[in-house]
Short mmCIF file of C-alpha atoms in Angstrom, two decimals:
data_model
loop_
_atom_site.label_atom_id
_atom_site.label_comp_id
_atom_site.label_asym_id
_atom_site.label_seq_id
_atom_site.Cartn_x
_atom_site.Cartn_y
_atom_site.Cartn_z
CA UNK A 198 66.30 54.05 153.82
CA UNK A 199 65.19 54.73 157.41
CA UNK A 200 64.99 51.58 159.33
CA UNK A 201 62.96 50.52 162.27
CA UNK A 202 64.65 53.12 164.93
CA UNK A 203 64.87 55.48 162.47
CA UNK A 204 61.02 55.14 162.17
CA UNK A 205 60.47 54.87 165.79
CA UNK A 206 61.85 57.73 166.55
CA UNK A 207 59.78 59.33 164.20
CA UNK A 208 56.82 58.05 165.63
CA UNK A 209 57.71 58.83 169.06
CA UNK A 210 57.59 62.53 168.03
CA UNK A 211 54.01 62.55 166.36
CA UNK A 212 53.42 61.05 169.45
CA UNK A 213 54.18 63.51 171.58
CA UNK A 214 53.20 66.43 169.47
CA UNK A 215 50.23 65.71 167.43
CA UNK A 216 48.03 63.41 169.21
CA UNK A 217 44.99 64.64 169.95
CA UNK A 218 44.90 67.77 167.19
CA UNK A 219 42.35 67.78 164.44
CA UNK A 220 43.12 67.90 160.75
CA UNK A 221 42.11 71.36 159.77
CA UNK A 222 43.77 71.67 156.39
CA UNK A 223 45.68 69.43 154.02
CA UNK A 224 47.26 70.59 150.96
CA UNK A 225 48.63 67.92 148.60
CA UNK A 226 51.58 69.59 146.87
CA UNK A 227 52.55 66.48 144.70
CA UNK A 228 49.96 64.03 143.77
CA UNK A 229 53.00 61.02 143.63
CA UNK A 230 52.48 62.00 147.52
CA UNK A 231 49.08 60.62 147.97
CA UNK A 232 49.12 57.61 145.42
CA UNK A 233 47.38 54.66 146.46
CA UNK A 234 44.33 56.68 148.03
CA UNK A 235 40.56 56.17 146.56
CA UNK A 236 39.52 59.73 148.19
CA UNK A 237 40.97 62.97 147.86
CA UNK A 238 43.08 63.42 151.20
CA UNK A 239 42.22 67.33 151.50
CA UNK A 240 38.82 66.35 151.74
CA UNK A 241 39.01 63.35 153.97
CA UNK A 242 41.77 64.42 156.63
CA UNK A 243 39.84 67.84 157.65
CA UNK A 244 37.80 67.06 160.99
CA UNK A 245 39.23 63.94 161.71
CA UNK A 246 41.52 64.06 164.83
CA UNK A 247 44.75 61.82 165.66
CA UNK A 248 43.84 59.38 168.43
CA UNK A 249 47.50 57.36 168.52
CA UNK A 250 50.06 56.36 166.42
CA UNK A 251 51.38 53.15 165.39
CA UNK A 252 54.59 51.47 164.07
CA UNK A 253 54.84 47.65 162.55
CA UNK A 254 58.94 47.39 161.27
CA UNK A 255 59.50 50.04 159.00
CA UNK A 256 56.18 51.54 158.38
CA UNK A 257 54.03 53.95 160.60
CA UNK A 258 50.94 55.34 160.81
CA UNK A 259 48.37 57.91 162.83
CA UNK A 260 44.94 56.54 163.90
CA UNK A 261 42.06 58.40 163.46
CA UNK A 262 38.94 59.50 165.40
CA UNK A 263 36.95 57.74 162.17
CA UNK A 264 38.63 54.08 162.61
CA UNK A 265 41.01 54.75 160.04
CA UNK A 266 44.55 55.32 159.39
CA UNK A 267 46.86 57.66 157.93
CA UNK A 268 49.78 55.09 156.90
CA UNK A 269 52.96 56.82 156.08
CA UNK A 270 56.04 55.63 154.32
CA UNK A 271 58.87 57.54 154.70
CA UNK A 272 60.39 55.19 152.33
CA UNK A 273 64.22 56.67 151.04
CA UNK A 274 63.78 60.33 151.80
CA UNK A 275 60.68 60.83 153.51
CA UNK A 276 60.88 63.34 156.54
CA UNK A 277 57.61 64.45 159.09
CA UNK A 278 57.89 67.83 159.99
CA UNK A 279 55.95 69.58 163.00
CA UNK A 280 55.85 72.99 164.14
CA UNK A 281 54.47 76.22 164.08
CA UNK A 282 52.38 76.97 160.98
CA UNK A 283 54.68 78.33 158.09
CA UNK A 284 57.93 77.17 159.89
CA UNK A 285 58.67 74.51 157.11
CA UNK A 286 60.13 75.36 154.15
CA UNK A 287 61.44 73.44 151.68
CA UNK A 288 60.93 72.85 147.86
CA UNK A 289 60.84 69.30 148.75
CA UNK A 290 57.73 69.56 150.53
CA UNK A 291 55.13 66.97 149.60
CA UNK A 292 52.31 67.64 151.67
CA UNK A 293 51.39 70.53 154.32
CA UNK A 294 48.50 70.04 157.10
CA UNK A 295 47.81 72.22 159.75
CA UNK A 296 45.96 71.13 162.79
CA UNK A 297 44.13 72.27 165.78
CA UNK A 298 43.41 71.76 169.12
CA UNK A 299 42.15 73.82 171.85
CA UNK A 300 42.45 77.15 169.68
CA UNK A 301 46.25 75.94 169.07
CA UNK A 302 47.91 75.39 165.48
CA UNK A 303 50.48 73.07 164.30
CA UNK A 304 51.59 72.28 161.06
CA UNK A 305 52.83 68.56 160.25
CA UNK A 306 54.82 68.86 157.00
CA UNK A 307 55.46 65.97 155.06
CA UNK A 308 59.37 66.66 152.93
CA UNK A 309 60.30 64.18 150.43
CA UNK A 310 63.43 64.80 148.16
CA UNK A 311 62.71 61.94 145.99
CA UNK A 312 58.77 61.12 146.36
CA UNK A 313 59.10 57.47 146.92
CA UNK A 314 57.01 58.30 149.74
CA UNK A 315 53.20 58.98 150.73
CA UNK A 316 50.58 59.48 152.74
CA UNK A 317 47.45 56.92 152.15
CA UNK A 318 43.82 56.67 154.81
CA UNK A 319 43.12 53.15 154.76
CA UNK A 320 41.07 51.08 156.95
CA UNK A 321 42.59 48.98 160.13
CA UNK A 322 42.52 45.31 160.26
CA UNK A 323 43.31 42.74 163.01
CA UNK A 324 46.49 41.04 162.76
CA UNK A 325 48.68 38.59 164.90
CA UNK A 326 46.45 40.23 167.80
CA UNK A 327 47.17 43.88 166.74
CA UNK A 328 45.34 46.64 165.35
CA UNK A 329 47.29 47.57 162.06
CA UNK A 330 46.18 49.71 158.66
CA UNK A 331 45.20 47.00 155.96
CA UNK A 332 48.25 46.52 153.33
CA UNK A 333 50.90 46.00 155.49
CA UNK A 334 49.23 42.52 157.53
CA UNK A 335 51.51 40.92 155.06
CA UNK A 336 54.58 42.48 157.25
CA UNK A 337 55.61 39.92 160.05
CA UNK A 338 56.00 41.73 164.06
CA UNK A 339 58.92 42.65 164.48
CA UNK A 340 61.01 42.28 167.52
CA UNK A 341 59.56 44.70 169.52
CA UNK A 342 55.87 43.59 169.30
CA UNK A 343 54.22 41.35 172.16
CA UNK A 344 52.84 39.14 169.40
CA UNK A 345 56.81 38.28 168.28
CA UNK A 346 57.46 34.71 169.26
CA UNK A 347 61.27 34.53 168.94
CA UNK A 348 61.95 30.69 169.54
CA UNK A 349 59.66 30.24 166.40
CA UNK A 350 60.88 32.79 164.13
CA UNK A 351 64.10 31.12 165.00
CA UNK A 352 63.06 27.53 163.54
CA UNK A 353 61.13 29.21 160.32
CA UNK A 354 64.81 30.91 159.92
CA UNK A 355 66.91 27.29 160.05
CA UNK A 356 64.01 25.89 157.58
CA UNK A 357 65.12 27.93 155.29
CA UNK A 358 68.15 27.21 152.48
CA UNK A 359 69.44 31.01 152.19
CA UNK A 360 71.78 32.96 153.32
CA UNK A 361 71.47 34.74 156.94
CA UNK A 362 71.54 38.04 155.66
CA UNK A 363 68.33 37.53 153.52
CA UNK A 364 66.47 36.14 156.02
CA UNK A 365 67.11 38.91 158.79
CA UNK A 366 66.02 41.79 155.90
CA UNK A 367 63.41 39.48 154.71
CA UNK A 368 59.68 40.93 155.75
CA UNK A 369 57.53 38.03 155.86
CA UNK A 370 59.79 36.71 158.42
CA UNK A 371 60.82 39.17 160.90
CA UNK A 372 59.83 43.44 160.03
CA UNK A 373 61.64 46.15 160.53
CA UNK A 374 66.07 44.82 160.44
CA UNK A 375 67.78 46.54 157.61
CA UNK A 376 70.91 46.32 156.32
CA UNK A 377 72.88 48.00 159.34
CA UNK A 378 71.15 46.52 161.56
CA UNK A 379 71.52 43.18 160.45
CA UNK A 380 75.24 43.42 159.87
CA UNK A 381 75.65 44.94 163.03
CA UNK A 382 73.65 41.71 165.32
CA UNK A 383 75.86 39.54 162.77
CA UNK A 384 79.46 40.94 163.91
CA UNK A 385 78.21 40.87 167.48
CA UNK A 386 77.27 36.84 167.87
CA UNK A 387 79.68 35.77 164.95
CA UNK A 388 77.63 34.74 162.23
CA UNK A 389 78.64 35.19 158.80
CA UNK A 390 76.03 36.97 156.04
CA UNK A 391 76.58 34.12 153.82
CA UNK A 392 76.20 30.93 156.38
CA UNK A 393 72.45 29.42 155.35
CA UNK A 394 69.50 29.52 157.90
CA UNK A 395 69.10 25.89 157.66
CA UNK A 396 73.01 25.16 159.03
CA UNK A 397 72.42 27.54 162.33
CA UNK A 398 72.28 25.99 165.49
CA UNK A 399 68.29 27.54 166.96
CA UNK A 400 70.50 28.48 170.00
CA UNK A 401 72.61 30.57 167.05
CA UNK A 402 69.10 32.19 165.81
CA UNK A 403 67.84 32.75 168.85
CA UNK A 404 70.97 35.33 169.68
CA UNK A 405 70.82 36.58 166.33
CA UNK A 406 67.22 37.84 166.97
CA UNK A 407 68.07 38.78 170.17
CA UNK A 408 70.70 41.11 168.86
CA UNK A 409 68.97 42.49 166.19
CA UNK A 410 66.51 44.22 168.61
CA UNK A 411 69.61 44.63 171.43
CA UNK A 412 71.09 47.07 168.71
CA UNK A 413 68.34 48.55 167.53
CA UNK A 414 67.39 49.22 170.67
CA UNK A 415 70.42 51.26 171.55
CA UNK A 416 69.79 53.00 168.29
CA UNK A 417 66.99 54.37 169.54
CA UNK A 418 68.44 55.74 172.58
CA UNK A 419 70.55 57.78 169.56
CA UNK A 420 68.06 58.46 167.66
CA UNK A 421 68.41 56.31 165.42
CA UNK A 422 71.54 56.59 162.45
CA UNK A 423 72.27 59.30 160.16
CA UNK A 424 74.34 59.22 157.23
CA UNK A 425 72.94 62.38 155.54
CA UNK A 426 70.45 64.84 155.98
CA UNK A 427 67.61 62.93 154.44
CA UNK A 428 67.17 61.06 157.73
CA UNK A 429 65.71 63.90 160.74
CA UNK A 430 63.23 63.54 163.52
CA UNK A 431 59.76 65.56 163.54
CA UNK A 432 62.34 68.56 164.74
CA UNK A 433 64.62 68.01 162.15
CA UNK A 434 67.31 66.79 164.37
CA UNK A 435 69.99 63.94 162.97
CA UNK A 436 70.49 60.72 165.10
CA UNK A 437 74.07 59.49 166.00
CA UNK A 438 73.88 55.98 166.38
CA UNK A 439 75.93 56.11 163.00
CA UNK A 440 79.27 56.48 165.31
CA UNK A 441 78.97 53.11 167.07
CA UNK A 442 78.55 51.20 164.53
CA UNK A 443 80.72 48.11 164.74
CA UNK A 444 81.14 46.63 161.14
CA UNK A 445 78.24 48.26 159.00
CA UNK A 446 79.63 50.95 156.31
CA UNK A 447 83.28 50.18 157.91
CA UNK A 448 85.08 47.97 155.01
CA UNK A 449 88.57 47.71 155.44
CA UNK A 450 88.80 49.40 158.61
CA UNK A 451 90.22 47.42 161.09
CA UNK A 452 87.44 45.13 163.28
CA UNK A 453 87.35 46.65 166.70
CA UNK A 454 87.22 43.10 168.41
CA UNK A 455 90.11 41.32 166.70
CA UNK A 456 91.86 44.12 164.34
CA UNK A 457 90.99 42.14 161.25
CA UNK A 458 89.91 44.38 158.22
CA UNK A 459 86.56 44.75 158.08
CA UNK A 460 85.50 43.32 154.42
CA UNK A 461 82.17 43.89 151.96
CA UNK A 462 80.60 41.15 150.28
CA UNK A 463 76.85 41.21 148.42
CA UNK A 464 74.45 39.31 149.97
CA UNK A 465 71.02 38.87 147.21
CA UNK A 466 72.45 42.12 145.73
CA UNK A 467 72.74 43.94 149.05
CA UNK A 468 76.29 44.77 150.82
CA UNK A 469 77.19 43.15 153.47
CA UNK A 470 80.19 44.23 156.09
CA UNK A 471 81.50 41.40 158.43
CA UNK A 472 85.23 40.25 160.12
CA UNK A 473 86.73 37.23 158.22
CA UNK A 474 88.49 36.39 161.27
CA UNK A 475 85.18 36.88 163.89
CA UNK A 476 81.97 35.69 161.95
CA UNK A 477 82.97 32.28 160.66
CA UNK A 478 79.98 30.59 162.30
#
């Protein structure tokens, strides 16, 4: 599942490329696509233009010249497409949209090989100081958000009697670290997956947190991970953050800070790659 580079790189794109179009056309190719919507989004999308975009951990969204938002999870599979109108074809393609601006098309495709994700217009809500699409105020900010208080999210992780690893890929605490991510800020300051919140020092949660968005952070300036070709930018371009990756993915391999093999454990059902000899904290 794309994670929060993954989905800021995304973002980034519609950013840059369809900002300030207007919704001309929308074609819903597979209702699963547009679950959750009240309204018909091939009625509601046409004459509404994109004002910004938005990101909260891993889910995104377009604002819209009518207050609203287009929220869109990519979920396992989900890819956004733009380019010229008829450029994108796959059988996996969800939704199509053109848009318009200044006499100019575009076509934003939205590809899904598995239809876990969709498209859904829902209103925006206030939140931790931030405008975000209603549904998703649940999500904590994540590291890169102003509103993201790091010394506290650092004591609400040592109140808590679970492992590490649950807490950094659990929402209501801190949005947006996945698995790789996770297991990637845990090799760096030592911390094992399975040591509980509550028995970290707050200096010890503090670096964790600080890692997590260090390395996602240089993720980004990859373009975010790839490990197939589910996982592509608005151009369809693969990141390759996916070949610096310290201990995620890499069991048995030999640790690249102490030569110890890398070993898997599951952490609340979810694998978890660490050094036996460099995480015993």
């Amino acid at each position: 599942m794309p994670e929060l580079p993954e989905v800021e790189v995304v973002r980034r794109g519609l950013e840059d490329h369809v900002v300030g179009y207007t919704f001309t056309s929308v074609e819903v190719l597979h209702p699963r696509a547009a679950r959750g919507n009240d309204v018909d989004l091939a009625e509601v999308l046409p004459g509404l233009t994109v004002t910004g975009t938005g990101r909260r951990g891993k889910f995104m969204w377009l604002e819209l010249s009518d207050g609203h938002a287009l929220l869109v999870h990519l979920r396992m599979s989900g890819q956004m497409i733009v380019g010229k109108p008829g450029m994108a074809n796959s059988r996996h393609m969800r939704i199509r949209s053109v848009l318009e601006r200044d006499g100019e098309e575009i076509e934003l495709a939205f590809i899904d090989q598995r239809i876990f994700g969709s498209w859904q217009w829902v209103p925006m809500t206030v939140d931790h100081g931030a405008l975000v699409p209603e549904g998703i105020s649940h999500i904590a900010p994540d590291p890169f958000e102003d509103s993201f208080d790091v010394v506290e999210v650092a004591r609400t992780m040592r109140r808590k009697n679970v492992a590490v690893k649950t807490l950094l890929l659990n929402q209501s605490v801190v949005s947006g670290i996945g698995s790789i991510y996770a297991d990637e800020a845990m090799w760096t300051v030592g911390v094992k997956p399975t040591r509980k919140g509550k028995a970290l020092r707050q200096r010890d949660a503090v670096a964790l947190l600080e890692e997590s968005r260090a390395v996602m952070a240089r993720a980004l300036r990859a373009g975010g991970t790839s490990f197939d070709s589910l996982y592509v930018n608005v151009n369809g371009a693969s990141g390759y953050f996916a070949r610096s990756l310290n201990a995620y993915g890499r069991e048995d391999e030999p640790c690249l800070r102490c030569g110890t093999p890398i070993h898997r454990t599951m952490v609340n059902q979810r694998s978890s790659y660490y050094c036996p000899e460099c995480q015993k904290l």
